[in-house]
Coordinates of C-alpha atoms and ligand atoms in Angstrom, one line a residue:
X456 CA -23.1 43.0 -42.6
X457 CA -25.3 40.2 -44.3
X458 CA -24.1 37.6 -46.2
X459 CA -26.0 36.9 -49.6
X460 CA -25.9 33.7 -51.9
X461 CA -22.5 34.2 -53.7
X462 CA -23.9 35.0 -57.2
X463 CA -25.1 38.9 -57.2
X464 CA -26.1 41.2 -59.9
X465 CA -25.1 44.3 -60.2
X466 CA -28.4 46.8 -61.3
X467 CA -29.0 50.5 -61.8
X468 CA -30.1 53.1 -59.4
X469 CA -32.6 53.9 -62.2
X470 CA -34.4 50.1 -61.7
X471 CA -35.8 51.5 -58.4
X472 CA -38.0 54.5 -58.3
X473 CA -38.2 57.0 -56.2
X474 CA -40.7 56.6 -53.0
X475 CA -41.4 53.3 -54.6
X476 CA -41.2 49.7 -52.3
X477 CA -37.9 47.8 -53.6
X478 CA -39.0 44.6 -54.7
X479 CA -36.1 42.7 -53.4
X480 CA -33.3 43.2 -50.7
X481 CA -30.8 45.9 -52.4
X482 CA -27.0 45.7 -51.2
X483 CA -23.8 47.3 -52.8
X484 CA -20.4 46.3 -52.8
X485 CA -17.8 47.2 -50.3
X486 CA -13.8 47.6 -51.5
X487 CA -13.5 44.7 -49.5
X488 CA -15.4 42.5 -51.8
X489 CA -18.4 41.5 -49.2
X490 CA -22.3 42.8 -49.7
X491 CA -23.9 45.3 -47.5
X492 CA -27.5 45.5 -47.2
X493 CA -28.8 49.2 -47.9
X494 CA -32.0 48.5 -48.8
X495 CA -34.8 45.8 -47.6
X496 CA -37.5 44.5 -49.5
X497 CA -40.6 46.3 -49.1
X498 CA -38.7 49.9 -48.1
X499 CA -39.2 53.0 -50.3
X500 CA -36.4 53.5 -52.2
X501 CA -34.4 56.7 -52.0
X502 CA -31.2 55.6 -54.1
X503 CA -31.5 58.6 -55.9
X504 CA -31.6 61.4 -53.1
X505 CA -28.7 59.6 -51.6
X506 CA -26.9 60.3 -55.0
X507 CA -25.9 56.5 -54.5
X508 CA -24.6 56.6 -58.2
X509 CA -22.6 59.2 -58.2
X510 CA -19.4 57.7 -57.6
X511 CA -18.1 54.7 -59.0
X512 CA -17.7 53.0 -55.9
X513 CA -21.6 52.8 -55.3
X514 CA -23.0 49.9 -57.2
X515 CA -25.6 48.7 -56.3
X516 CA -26.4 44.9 -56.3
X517 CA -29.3 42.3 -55.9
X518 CA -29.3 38.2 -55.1
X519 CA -29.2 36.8 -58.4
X520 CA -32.4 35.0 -57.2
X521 CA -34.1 38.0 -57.4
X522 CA -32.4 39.5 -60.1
X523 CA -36.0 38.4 -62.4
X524 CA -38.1 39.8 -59.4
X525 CA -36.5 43.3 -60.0
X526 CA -36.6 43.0 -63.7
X527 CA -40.9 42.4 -63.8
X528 CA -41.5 44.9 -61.2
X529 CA -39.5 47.4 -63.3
X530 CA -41.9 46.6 -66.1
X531 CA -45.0 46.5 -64.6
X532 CA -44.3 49.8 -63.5
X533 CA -42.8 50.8 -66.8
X534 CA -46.5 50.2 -68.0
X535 CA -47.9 52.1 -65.5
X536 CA -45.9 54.8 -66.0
X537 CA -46.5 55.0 -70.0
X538 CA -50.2 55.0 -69.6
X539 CA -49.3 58.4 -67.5
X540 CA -49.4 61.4 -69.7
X541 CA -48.7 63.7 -66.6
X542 CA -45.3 61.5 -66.4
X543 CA -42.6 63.5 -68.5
X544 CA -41.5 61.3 -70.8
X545 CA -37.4 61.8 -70.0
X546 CA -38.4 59.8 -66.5
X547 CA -40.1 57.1 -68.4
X548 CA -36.6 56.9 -70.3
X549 CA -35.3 56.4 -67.3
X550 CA -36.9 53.1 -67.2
X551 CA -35.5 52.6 -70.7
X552 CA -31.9 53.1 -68.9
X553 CA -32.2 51.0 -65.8
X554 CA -33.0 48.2 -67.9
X555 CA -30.0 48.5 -70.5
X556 CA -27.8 48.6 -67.2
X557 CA -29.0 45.4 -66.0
X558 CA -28.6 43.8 -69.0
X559 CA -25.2 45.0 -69.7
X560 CA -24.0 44.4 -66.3
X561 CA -25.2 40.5 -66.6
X562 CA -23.3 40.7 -69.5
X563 CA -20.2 41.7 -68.0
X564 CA -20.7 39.3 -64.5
X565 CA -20.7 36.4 -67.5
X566 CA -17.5 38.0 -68.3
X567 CA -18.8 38.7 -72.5
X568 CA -17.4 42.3 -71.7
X569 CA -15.0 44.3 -69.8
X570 CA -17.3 45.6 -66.9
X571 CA -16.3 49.3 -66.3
X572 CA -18.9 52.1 -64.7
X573 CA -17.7 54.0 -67.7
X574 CA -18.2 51.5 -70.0
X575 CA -21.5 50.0 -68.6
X576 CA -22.9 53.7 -68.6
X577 CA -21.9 54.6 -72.2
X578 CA -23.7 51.6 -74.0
X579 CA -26.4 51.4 -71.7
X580 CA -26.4 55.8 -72.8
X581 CA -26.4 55.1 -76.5
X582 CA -29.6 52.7 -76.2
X583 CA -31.2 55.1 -73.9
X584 CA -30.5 58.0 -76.5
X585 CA -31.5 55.8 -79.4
X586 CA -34.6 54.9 -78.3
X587 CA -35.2 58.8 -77.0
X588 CA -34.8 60.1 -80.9
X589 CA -37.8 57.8 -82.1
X590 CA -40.7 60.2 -83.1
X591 CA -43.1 58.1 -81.1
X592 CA -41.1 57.5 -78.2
X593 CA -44.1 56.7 -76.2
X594 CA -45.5 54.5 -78.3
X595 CA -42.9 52.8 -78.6
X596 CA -42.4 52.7 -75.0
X597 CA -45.8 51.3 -74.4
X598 CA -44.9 48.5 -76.7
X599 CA -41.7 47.7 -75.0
X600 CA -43.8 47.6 -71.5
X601 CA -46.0 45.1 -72.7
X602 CA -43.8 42.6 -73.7
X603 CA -43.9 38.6 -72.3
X604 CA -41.6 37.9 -68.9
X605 CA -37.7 38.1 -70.1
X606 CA -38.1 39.7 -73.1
X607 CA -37.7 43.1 -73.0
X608 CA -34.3 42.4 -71.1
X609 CA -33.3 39.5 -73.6
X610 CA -33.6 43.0 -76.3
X611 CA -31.4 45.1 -74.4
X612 CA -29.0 42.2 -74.0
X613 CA -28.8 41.3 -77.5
X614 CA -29.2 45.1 -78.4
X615 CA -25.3 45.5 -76.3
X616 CA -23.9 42.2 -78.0
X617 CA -24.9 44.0 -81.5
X618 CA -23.4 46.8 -80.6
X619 CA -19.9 44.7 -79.3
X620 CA -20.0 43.0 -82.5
X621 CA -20.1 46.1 -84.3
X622 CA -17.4 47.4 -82.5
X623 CA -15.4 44.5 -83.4
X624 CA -16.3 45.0 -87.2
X625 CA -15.1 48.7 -87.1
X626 CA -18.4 49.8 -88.2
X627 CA -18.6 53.4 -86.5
X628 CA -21.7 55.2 -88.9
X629 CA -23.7 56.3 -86.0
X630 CA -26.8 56.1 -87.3
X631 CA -26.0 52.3 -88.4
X632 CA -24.9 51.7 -84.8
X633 CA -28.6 53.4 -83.7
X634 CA -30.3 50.7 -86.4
X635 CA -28.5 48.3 -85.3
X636 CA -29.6 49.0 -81.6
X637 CA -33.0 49.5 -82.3
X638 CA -33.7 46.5 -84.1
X639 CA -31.8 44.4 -82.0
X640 CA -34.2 46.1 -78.9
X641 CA -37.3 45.4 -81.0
X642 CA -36.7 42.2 -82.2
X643 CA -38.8 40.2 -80.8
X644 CA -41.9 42.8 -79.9
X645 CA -44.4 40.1 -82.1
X646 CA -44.0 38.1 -78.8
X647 CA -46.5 40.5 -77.4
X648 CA -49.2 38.4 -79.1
X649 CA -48.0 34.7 -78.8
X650 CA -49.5 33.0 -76.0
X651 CA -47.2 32.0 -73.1
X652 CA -48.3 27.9 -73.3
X653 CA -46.4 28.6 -77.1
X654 CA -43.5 30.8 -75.5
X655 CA -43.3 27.9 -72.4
X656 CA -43.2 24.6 -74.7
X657 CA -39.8 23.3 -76.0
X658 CA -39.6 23.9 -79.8
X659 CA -39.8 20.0 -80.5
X660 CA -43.6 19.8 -78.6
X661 CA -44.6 22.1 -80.9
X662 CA -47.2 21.2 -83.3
X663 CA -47.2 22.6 -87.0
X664 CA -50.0 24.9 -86.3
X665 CA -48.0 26.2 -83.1
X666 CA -45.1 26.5 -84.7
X667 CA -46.3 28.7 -87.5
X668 CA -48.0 30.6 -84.7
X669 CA -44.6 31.1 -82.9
X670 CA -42.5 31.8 -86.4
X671 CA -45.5 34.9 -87.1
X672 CA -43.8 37.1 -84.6
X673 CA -41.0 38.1 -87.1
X674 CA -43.5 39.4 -89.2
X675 CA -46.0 41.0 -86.5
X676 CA -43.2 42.4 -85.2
X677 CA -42.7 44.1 -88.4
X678 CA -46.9 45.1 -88.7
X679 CA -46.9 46.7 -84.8
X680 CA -43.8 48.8 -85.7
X681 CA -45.0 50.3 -88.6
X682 CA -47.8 51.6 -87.1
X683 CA -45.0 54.0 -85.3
X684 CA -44.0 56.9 -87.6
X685 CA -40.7 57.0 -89.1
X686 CA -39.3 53.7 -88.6
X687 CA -35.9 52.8 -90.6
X688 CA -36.5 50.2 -93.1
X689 CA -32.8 48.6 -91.9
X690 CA -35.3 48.0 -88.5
X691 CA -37.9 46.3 -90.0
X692 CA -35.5 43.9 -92.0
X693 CA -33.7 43.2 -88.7
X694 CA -37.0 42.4 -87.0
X695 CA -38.1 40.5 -89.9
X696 CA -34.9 38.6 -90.5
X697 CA -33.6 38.0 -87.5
X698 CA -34.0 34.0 -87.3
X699 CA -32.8 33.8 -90.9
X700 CA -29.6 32.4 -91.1
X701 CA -26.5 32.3 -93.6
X702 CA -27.4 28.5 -94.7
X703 CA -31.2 29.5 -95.8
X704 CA -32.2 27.4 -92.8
X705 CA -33.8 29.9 -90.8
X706 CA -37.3 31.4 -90.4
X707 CA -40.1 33.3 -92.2
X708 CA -38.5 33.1 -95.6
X709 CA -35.5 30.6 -95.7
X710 CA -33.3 33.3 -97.1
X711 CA -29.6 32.7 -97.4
X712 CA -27.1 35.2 -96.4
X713 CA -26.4 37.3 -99.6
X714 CA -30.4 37.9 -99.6
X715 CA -30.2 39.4 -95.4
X716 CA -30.1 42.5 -94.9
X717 CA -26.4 43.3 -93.3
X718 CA -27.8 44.5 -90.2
X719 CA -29.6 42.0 -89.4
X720 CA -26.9 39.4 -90.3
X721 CA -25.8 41.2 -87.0
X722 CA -29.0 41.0 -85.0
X723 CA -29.5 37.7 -86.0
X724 CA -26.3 36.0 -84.6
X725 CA -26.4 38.1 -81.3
X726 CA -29.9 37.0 -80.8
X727 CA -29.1 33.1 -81.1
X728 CA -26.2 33.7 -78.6
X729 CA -28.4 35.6 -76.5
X730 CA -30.9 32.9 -76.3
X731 CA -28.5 30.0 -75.8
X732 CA -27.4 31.4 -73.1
X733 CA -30.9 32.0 -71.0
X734 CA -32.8 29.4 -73.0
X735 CA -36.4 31.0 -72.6
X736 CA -38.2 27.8 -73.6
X737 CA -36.0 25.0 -70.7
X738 CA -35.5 22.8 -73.3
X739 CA -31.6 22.8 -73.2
X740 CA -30.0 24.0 -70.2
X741 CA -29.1 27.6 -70.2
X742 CA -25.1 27.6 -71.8
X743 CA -22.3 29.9 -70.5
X744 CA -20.8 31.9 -73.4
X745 CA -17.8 29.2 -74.0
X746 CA -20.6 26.9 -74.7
X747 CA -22.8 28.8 -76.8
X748 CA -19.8 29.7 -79.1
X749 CA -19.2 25.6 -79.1
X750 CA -22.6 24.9 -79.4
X751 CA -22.9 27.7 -82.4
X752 CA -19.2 26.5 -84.4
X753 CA -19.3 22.9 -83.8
X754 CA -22.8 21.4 -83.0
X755 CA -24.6 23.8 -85.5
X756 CA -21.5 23.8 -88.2
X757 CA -21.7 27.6 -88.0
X758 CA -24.9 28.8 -90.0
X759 CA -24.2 32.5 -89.3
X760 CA -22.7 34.9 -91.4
X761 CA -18.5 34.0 -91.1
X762 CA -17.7 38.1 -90.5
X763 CA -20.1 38.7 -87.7
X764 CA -19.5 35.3 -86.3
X765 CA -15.7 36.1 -86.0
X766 CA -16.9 39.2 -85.0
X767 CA -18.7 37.6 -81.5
X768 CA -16.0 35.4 -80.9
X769 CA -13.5 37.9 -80.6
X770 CA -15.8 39.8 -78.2
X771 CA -16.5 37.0 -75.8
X772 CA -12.7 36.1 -76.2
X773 CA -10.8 39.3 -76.5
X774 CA -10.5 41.0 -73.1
X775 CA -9.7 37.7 -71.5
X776 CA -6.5 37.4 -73.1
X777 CA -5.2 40.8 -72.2
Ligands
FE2_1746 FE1 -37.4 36.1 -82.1

């Protein structure tokens, strides 16, 4: 019996490959609340032969420390495995699935969900199954392996909250719910192509030309993912739009609300959320979801779209009232 620092993360089996090292000490959780080891760094994971997922009970669990550790190695070997053509691409989706579980389960230990196994499984499913109907899955999969530290799990993140806020809005079309969660999983692919000195530096030590540089990934985003073959349009507009804001204050083309595509009006509030509360550049300290919604409402004056922005507050509030 070990014990851990108190914050841990719960992850998928499916973030640790068979026969491959574990990049971190792996533990899962006992009924009586305490961590146990089950596997050490370094050690060749064989999660899946145990069936360690099969019941409920078996979650497995890293130091939040290392939570970041877990999350690159997955990567990196994500782009390893794309590059494979021998590699059937239904494994490589696995990849695709180990990451939405990690994202949703930070998402429910912030309490912004209702953490069931069921319910964990069934979101992180849909992305999974969304991103397995795109005609040039690996492609697309390649592009999703090369994206900038954080990135690729700040998509799957913001790709559950759109899917929440949907929820909440009663909008049920499923192939608006698979727009929705593809664009909200894209957004941000231009980042692939902005240095990291630009990603690292506070927005206000920007200079004009950086800035511009920084604002361009809307739009490459946009370039790189029509090179895939049948993209939605609704995608594009949420990758392209998904800084613009109700009040015409946002970014590439000021446009106010009425002029967004309703998707994105989506995208674009669960991204801003999202990044409140990692804060990929250090310039503000990183806000738990009571904040961001504060920080959104009162220091902002609430530049998102009013329905979707009811629409997240009810999902960060609701299930803590019942
Ligand atoms: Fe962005």
């Amino acid at each position: 019996m070990t014990d851990p620092q108190p914050k841990m993360i719960m992850v998928g089996v499916e973030l640790f490959t068979e026969n491959f090292p574990l990049p971190a000490d792996v533990y899962t959780r006992l009924p009586s609340g305490q961590y146990l080891l089950v596997g050490k760094k370094g050690e060749k994971s064989n999660f899946q032969s145990l069936h360690m997922t099969a019941q409920k009970k078996a979650e497995l669990y890293v130091r939040g420390a290392d939570y970041d550790v877990v999350i690159q190695f997955n990567l990196a070997l994500a782009k390893t495995a794309v590059s494979k053509t021998e590699i059937p691409t239904n494994l490589k989706l696995n990849l695709i699935t180990g990451l939405a579980d990690s994202a949703i389960n930070d998402l429910v230990d912030r309490k912004i969900m209702a953490g069931s196994y069921e319910r964990v499984k069934q979101l992180s499913g849909f992305i999974k199954d969304t991103v397995a109907q795109v005609s040039d899955v690996d492609k697309l999969l390649d592009l999703l392996s090369k994206l900038p530290k954080d990135s690729a799990s700040h998509g799957m993140a913001t790709a559950a909250i759109s899917l929440l806020i949907c929820e909440q809005m009663e909008i049920q079309s499923k192939p608006t719910l698979e727009k929705v969660a593809l664009g909200a999983l894209l957004h941000d692919i231009g980042l692939k192509e902005i240095p990291d000195t630009i990603l690292k530096k506070p927005r206000a030590d920007r200079t004009v030309e950086e800035t511009t540089h920084y604002e361009s990934h809307t739009m490459r985003g946009v370039e790189m993912l029509q090179e895939l073959r049948e993209i939605p349009s609704d995608v594009l507009a949420i990758i392209l739009e998904h800084h613009e804001n109700a009040i015409g204050m946002g970014y590439p083309r000021r446009i106010r609300d009425v002029k967004m595509n309703p998707l994105a009006r989506i995208v674009a509030v669960a991204n801003y959320f999202m990044e409140l509360l990692h804060d990929p550049t250090g310039e503000m300290q990183a806000k738990t979801p009571d904040e961001a919604i504060y920080y959104m409402e009162t220091t902002l004056g609430q530049p998102f779209n009013k329905q979707v922005f009811a629409a997240l507050k009810e999902v960060v509030f609701a299930h803590r009232r019942v």
